[in-house]
PDB file of C-alpha atoms in Angstrom:
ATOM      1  CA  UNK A   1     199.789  54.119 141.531  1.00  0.00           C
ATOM      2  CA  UNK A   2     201.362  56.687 143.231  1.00  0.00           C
ATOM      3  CA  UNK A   3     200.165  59.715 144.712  1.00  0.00           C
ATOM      4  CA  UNK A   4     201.890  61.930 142.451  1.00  0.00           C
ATOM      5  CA  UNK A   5     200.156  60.527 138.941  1.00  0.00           C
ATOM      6  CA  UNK A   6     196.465  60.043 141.328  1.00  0.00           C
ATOM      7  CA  UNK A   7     196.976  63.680 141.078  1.00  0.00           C
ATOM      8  CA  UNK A   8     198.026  63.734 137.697  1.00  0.00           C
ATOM      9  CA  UNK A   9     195.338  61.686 136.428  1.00  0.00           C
ATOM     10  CA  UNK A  10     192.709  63.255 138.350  1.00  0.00           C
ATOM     11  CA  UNK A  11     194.315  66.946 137.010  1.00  0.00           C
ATOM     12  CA  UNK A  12     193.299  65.830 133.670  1.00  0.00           C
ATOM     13  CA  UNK A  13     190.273  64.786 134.594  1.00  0.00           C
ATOM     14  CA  UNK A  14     189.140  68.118 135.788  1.00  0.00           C
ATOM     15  CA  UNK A  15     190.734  70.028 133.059  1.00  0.00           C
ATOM     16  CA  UNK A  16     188.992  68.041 130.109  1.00  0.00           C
ATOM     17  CA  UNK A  17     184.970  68.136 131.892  1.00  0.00           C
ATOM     18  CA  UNK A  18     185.678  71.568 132.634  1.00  0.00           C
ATOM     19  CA  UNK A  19     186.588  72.173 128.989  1.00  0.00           C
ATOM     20  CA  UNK A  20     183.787  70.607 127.776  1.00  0.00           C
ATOM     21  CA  UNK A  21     181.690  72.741 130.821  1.00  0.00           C
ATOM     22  CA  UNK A  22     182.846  75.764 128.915  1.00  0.00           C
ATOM     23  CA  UNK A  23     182.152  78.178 126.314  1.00  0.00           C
ATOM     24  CA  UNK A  24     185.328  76.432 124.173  1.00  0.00           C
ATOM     25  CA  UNK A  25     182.946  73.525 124.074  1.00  0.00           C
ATOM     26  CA  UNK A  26     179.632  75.476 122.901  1.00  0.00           C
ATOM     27  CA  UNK A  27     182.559  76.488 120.049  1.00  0.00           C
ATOM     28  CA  UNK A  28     183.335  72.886 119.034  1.00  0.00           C
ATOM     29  CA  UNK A  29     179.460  72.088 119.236  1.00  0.00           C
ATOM     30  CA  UNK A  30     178.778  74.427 116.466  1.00  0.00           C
ATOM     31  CA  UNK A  31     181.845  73.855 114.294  1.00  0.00           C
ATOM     32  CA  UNK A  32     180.779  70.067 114.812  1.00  0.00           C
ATOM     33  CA  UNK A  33     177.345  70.622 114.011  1.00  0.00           C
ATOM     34  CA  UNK A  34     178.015  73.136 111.293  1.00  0.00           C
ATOM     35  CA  UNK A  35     180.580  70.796 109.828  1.00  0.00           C
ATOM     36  CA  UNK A  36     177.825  67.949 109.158  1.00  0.00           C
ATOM     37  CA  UNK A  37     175.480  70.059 107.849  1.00  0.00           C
ATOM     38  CA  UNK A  38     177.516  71.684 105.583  1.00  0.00           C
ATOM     39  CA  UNK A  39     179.036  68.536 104.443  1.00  0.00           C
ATOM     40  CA  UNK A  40     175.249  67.047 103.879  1.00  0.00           C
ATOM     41  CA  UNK A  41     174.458  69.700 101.848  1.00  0.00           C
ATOM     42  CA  UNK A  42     177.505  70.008  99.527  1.00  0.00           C
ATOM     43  CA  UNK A  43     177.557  66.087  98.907  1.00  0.00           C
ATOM     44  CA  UNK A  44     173.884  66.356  97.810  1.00  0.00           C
ATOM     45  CA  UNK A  45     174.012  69.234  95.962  1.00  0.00           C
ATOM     46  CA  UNK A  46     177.101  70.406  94.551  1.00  0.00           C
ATOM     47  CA  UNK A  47     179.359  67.653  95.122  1.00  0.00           C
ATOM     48  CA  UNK A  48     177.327  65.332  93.354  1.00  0.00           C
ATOM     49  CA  UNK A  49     177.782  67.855  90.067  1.00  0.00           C
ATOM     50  CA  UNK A  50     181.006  67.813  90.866  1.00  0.00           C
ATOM     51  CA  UNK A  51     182.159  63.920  91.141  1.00  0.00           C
ATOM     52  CA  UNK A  52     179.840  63.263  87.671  1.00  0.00           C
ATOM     53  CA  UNK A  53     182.563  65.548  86.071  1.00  0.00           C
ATOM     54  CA  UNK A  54     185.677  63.300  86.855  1.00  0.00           C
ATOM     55  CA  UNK A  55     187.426  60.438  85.354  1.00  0.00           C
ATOM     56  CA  UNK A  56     186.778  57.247  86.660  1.00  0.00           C
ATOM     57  CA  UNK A  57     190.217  56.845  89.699  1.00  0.00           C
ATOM     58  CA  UNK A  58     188.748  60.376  90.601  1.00  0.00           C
ATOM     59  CA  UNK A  59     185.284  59.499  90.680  1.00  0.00           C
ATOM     60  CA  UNK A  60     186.198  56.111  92.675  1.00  0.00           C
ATOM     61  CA  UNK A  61     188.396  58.761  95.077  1.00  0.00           C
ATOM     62  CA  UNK A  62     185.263  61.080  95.179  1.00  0.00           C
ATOM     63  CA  UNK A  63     183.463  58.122  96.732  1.00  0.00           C
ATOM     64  CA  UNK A  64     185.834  56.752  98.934  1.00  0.00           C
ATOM     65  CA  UNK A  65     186.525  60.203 100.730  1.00  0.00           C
ATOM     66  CA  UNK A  66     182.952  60.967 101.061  1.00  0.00           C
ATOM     67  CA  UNK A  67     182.112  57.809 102.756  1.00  0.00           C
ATOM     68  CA  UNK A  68     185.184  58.371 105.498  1.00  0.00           C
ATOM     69  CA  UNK A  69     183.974  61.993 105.632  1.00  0.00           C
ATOM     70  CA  UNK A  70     180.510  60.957 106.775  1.00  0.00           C
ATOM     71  CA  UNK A  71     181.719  58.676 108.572  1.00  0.00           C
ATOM     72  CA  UNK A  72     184.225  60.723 110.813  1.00  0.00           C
ATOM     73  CA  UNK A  73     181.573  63.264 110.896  1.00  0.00           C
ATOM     74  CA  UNK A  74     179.289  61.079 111.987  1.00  0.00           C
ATOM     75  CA  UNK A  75     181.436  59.801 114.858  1.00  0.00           C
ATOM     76  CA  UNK A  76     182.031  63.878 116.422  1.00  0.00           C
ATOM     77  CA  UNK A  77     178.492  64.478 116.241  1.00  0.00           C
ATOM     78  CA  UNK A  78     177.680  61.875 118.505  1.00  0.00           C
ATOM     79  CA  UNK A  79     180.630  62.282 120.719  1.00  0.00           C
ATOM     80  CA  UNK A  80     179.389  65.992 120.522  1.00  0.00           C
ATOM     81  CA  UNK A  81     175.951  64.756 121.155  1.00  0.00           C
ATOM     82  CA  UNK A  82     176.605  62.822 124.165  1.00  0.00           C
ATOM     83  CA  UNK A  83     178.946  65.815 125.917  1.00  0.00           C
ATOM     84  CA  UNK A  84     176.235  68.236 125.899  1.00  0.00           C
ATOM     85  CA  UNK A  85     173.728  65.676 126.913  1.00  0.00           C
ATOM     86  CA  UNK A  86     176.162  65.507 130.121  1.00  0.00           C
ATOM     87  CA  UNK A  87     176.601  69.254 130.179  1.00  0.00           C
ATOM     88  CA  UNK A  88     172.811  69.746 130.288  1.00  0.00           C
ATOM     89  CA  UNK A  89     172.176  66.731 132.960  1.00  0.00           C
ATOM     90  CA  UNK A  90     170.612  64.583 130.309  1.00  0.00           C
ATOM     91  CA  UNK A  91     173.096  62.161 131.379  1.00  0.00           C
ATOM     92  CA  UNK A  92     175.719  61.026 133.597  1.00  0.00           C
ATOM     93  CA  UNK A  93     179.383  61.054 133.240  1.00  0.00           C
ATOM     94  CA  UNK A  94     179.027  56.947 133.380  1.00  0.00           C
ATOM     95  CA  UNK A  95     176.064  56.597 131.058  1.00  0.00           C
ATOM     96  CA  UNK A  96     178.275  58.717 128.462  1.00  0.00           C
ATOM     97  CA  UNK A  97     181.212  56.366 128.868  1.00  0.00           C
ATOM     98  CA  UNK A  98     178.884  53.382 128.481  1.00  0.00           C
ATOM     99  CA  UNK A  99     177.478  55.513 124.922  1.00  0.00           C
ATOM    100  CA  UNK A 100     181.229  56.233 123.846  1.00  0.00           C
ATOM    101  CA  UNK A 101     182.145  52.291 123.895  1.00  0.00           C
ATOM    102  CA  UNK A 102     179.213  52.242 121.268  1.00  0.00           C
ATOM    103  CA  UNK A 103     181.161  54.719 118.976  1.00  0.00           C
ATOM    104  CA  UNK A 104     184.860  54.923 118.917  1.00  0.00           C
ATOM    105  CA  UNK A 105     186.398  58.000 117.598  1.00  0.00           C
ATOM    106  CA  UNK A 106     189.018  56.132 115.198  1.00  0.00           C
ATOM    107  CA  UNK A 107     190.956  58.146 113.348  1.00  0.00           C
ATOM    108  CA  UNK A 108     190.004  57.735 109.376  1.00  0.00           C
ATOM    109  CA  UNK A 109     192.802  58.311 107.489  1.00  0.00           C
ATOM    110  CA  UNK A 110     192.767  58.681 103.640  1.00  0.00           C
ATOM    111  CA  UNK A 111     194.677  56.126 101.766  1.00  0.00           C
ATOM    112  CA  UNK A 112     194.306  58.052  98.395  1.00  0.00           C
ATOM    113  CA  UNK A 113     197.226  58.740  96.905  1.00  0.00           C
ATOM    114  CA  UNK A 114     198.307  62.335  96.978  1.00  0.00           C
ATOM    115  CA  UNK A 115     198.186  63.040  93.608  1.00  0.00           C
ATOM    116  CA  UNK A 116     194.333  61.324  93.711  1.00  0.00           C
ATOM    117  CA  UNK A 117     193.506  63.283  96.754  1.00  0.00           C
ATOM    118  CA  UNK A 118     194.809  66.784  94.966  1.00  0.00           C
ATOM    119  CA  UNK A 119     192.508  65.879  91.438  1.00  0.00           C
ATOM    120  CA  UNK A 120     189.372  65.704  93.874  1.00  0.00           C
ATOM    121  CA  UNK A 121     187.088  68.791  94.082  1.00  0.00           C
ATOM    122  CA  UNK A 122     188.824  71.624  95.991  1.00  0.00           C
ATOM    123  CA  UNK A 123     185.584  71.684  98.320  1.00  0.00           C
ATOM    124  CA  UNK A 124     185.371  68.181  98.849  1.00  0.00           C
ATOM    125  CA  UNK A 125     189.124  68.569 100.212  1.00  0.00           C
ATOM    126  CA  UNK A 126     188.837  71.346 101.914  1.00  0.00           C
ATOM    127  CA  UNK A 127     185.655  69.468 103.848  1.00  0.00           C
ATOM    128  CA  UNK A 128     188.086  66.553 104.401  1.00  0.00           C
ATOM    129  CA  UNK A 129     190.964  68.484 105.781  1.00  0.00           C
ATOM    130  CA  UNK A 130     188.850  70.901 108.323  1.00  0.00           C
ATOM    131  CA  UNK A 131     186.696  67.881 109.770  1.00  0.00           C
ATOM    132  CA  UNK A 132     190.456  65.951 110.034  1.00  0.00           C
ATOM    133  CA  UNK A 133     191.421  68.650 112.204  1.00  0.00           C
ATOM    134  CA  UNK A 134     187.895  68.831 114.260  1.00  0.00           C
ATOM    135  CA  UNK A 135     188.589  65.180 114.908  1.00  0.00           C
ATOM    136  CA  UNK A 136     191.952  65.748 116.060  1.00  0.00           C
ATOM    137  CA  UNK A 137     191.064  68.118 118.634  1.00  0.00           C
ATOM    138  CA  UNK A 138     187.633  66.157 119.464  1.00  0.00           C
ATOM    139  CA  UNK A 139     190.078  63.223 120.059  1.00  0.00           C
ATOM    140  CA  UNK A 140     192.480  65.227 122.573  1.00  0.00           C
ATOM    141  CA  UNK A 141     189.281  66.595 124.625  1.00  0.00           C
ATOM    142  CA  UNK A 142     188.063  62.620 124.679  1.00  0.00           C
ATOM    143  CA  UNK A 143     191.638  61.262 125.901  1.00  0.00           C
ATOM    144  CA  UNK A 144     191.401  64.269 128.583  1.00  0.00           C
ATOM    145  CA  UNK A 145     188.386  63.438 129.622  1.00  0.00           C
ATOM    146  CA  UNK A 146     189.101  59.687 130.342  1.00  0.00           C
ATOM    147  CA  UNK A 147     192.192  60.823 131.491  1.00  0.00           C
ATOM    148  CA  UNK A 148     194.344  59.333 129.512  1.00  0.00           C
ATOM    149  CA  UNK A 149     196.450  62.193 128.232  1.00  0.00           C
ATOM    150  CA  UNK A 150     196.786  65.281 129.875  1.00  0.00           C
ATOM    151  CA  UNK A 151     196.943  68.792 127.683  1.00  0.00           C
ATOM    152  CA  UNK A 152     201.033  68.406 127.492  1.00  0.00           C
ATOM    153  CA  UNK A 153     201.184  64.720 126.359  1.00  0.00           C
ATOM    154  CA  UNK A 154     198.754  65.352 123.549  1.00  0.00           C
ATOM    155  CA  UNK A 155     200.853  67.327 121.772  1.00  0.00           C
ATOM    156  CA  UNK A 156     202.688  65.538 119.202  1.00  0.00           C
ATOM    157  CA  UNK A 157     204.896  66.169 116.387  1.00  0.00           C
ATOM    158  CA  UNK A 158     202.750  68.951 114.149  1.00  0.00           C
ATOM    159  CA  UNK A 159     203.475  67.373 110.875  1.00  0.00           C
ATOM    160  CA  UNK A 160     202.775  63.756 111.955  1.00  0.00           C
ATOM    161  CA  UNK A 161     199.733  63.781 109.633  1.00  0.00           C
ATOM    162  CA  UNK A 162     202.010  64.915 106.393  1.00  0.00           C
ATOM    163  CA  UNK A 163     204.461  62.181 107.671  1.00  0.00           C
ATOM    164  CA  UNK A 164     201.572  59.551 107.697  1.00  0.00           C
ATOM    165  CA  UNK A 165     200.823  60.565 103.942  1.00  0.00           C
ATOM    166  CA  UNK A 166     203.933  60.164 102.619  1.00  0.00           C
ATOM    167  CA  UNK A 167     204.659  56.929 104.228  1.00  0.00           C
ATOM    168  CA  UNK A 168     201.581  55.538 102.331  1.00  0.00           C
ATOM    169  CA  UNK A 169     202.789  57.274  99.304  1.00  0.00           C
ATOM    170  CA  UNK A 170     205.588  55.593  99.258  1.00  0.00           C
ATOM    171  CA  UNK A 171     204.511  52.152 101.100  1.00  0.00           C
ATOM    172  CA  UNK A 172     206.817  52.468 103.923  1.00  0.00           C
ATOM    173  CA  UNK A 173     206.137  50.896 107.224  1.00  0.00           C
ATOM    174  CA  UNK A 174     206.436  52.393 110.521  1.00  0.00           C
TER     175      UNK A 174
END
């Protein structure tokens, strides 16, 4: 390794555990937090008056997205979970690492079709969409922080995502 990406490496590093040292974290925290709670609370309550109103695909759908919704939700609040217990000296920077290996922040992609996905209840997208996005960025701080990825590499082609969902569409490789 040469000095040069040491530096590099060590840059991003810094810049993702001071990002998660600041106020930008507390922000994420919350959203994270507020996210599951007002996920838990709209699949037992209203969702579940919602889904008993669709047709069987949609009701299947319903399911399906649900499940990868608590289950992406339930993968950034521990990742969340973990950060502050560093932030607050609960634990160390290696003890997190050694929790992290337990649960992997895989990205959950729908494989609904998108005229399934649009027939779902409007909530139960909008849910899906704004924790898919909370992920996304949850992933980028997580890649900074191992130092992986610095702030410049991370960002990708914006409509990636769309791209993604039309190549399942349509069953195209990539």
């Amino acid at each position: 390794m040469t000095d040069r990406s040491v530096k590099a490496e060590a840059d991003a590093v810094s810049f993702g555990a001071r990002l998660v040292g600041s106020a930008g974290f507390t922000s994420l925290f919350r959203e994270g937090m507020g996210l599951v709670e007002e996920t838990a609370a709209y699949l037992d309550g209203d969702g579940r008056t919602e889904s008993r109103k669709l047709g069987r695909p949609e009701s299947i759908a319903y399911a399906t997205e649900s499940m990868r919704l608590t289950t992406r939700l339930m993968q950034i609040a521990s990742w969340l979970l973990v950060q502050r217990a560093v932030n607050e000296g609960e634990m160390s920077f290696d003890q997190a690492r050694d929790e992290k290996q337990k649960v992997r922040l895989t990205p959950i992609a729908s494989t609904l079709a998108p005229d399934i996905f649009t027939r779902l209840p409007d909530r139960l997208r909008d849910l899906v969409e704004r924790t898919g996005r909370l992920q996304e960025r949850v992933q980028i701080l997580d890649s900074q922080l191992d130092g992986k990825a610095t702030p410049e590499q991370m960002v990708g082609n914006p409509l990636e995502g769309q791209m993604e969902l039309l190549r399942q569409a349509f069953g195209a490789g990539r």
